[in-house]
Coordinates of C-alpha atoms in Angstrom, one line a residue:
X119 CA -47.0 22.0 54.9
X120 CA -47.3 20.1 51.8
X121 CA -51.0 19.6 50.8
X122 CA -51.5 18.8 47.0
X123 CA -54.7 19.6 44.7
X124 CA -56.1 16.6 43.0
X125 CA -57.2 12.7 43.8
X126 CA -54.4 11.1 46.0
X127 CA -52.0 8.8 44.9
X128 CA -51.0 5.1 46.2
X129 CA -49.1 5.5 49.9
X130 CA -50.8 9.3 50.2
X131 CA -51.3 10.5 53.8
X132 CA -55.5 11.7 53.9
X133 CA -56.2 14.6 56.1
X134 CA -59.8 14.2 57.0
X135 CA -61.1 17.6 58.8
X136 CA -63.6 16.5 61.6
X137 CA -65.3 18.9 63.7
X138 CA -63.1 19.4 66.5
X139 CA -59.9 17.7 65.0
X140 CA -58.2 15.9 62.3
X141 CA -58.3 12.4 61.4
X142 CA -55.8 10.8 59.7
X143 CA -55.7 7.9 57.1
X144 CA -53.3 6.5 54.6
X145 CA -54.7 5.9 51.0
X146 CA -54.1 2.1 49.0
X147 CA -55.6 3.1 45.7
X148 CA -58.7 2.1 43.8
X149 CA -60.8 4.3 46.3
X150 CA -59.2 2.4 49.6
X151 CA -57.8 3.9 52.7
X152 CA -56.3 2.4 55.4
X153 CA -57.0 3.4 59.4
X154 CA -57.6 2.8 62.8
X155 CA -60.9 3.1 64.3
X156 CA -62.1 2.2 67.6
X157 CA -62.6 -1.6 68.2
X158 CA -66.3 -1.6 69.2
X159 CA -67.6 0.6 66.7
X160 CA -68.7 -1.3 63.3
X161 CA -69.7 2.5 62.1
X162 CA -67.5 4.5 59.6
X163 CA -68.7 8.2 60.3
X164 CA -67.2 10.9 62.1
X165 CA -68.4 9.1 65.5
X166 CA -66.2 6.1 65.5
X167 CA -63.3 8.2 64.9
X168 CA -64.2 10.3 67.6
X169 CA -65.0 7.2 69.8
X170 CA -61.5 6.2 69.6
X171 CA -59.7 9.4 71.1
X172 CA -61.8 7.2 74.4
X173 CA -60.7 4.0 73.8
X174 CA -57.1 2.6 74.2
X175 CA -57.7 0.0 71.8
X176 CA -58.5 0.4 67.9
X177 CA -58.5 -2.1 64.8
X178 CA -56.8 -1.4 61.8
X179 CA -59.5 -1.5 58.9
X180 CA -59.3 -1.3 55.2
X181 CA -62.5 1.0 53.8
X182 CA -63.6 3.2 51.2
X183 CA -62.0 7.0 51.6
X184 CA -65.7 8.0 51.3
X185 CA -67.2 6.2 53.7
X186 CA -64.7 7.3 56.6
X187 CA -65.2 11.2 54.9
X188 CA -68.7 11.1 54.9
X189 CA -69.9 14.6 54.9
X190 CA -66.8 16.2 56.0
X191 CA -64.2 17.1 53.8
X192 CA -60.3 16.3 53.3
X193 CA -57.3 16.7 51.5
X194 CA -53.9 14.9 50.7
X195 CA -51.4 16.0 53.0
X196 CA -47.8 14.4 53.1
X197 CA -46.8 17.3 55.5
X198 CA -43.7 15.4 56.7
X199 CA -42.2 14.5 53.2
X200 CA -39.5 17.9 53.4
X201 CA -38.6 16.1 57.0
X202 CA -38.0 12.3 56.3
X203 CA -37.9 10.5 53.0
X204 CA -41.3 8.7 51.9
X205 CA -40.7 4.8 52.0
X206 CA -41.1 3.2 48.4
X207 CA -44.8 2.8 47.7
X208 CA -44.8 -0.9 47.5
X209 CA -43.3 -1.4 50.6
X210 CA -45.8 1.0 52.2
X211 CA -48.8 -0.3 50.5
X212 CA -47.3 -3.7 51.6
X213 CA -46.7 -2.7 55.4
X214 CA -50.0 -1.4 55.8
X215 CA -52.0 -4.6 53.9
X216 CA -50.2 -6.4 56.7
X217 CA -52.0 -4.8 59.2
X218 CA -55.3 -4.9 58.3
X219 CA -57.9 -6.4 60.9
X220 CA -55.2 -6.5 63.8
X221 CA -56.2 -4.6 67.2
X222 CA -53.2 -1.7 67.6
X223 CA -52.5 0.0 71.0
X224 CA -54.8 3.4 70.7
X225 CA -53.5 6.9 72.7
X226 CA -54.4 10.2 71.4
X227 CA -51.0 11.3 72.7
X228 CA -48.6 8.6 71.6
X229 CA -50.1 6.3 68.8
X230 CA -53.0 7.9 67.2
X231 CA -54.2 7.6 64.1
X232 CA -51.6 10.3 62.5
X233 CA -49.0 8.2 64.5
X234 CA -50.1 5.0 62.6
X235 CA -50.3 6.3 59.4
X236 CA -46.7 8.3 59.2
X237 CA -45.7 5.0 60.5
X238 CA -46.3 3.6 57.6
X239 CA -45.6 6.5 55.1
X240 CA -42.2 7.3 56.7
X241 CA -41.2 4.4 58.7
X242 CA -41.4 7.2 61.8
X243 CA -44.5 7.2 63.8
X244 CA -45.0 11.5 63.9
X245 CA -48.1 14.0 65.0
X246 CA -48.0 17.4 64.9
X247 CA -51.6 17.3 66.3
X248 CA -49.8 15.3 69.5
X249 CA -47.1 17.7 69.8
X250 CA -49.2 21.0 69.4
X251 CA -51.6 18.9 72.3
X252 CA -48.5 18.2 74.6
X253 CA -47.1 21.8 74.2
X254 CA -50.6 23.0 75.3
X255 CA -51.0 21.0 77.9
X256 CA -47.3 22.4 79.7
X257 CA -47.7 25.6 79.1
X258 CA -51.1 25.2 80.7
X259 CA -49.2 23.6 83.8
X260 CA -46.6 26.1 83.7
X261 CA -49.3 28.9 83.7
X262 CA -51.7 27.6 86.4
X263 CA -48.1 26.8 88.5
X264 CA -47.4 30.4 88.1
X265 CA -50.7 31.7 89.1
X266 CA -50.5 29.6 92.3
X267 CA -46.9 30.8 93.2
X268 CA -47.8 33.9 93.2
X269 CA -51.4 33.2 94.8
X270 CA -49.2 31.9 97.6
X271 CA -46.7 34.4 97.6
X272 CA -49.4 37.1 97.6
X273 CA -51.2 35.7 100.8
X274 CA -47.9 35.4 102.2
X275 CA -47.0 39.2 101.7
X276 CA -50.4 40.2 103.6
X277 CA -50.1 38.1 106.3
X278 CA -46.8 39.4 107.3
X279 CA -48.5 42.9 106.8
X280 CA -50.9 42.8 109.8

């Protein structure tokens, strides 16, 4: 995992360390990132973000790095950059100016804010924090369909005993 000491760069992916989970956010320059934050939240802290792992709506907004990091703490982290080939920084800085202000399609699965921002970085919408969420989530099924098998399969066995 790439993460690099120092103040990011033009087309940078910002890893921005919430309490429970990470919130993503590409950085423009001059002290401007770009993200997606839940439509009916005006607010920039920690809350909004969190607000939009609820809503399946969100609205691509232009802000100040540290207004979206408040009191938590982040990094630079182009994780994917070994994996598929950064896009040239003008044509990411252009991409994501596009988008500013628009309402984007929110789901913490399948296009959230990581999603977005590799998007733009990469031209290939990625989340490890998706993945590592989906992987949990079947072996969780898998487990709890085991333990019910053999729930059944045990009550089965002592019926037939008496």
């Amino acid at each position: 995992m790439a993460a690099y000491l120092g103040g990011p760069e033009p087309g940078d992916l910002i890893e921005i360390f919430r309490p429970a989970y990470q919130h993503w956010a590409l950085y423009l320059g001059d002290g401007y990132i770009i993200n997606v934050a839940p439509i009916d939240e005006g607010s920039t802290s920690a809350f909004a973000s969190a607000a939009s792992v609820f809503s399946r709506k969100a609205r691509v907004r232009m802000q100040l790095l540290k207004d979206v990091v408040g009191n938590d703490t982040y990094r630079v982290n182009n994780k994917y950059d070994d994996i598929y080939p950064p896009l040239p920084v003008k044509d990411i800085i252009r991409r994501a100016q596009r988008l500013i202000g628009q309402e984007v399609s929110y789901d913490v699965l399948g296009s959230n804010c990581e999603h977005f921002v590799t998007s733009l970085r990469y031209g290939k919408a990625v989340s490890g924090q998706a993945d590592t969420a989906v992987t949990a989530m079947a072996v969780t099924t898998v487990a709890a369909g085991v333990v019910t098998l053999l729930s059944f399969l045990r009550s089965r066995t002592r019926e037939r005993q008496y």
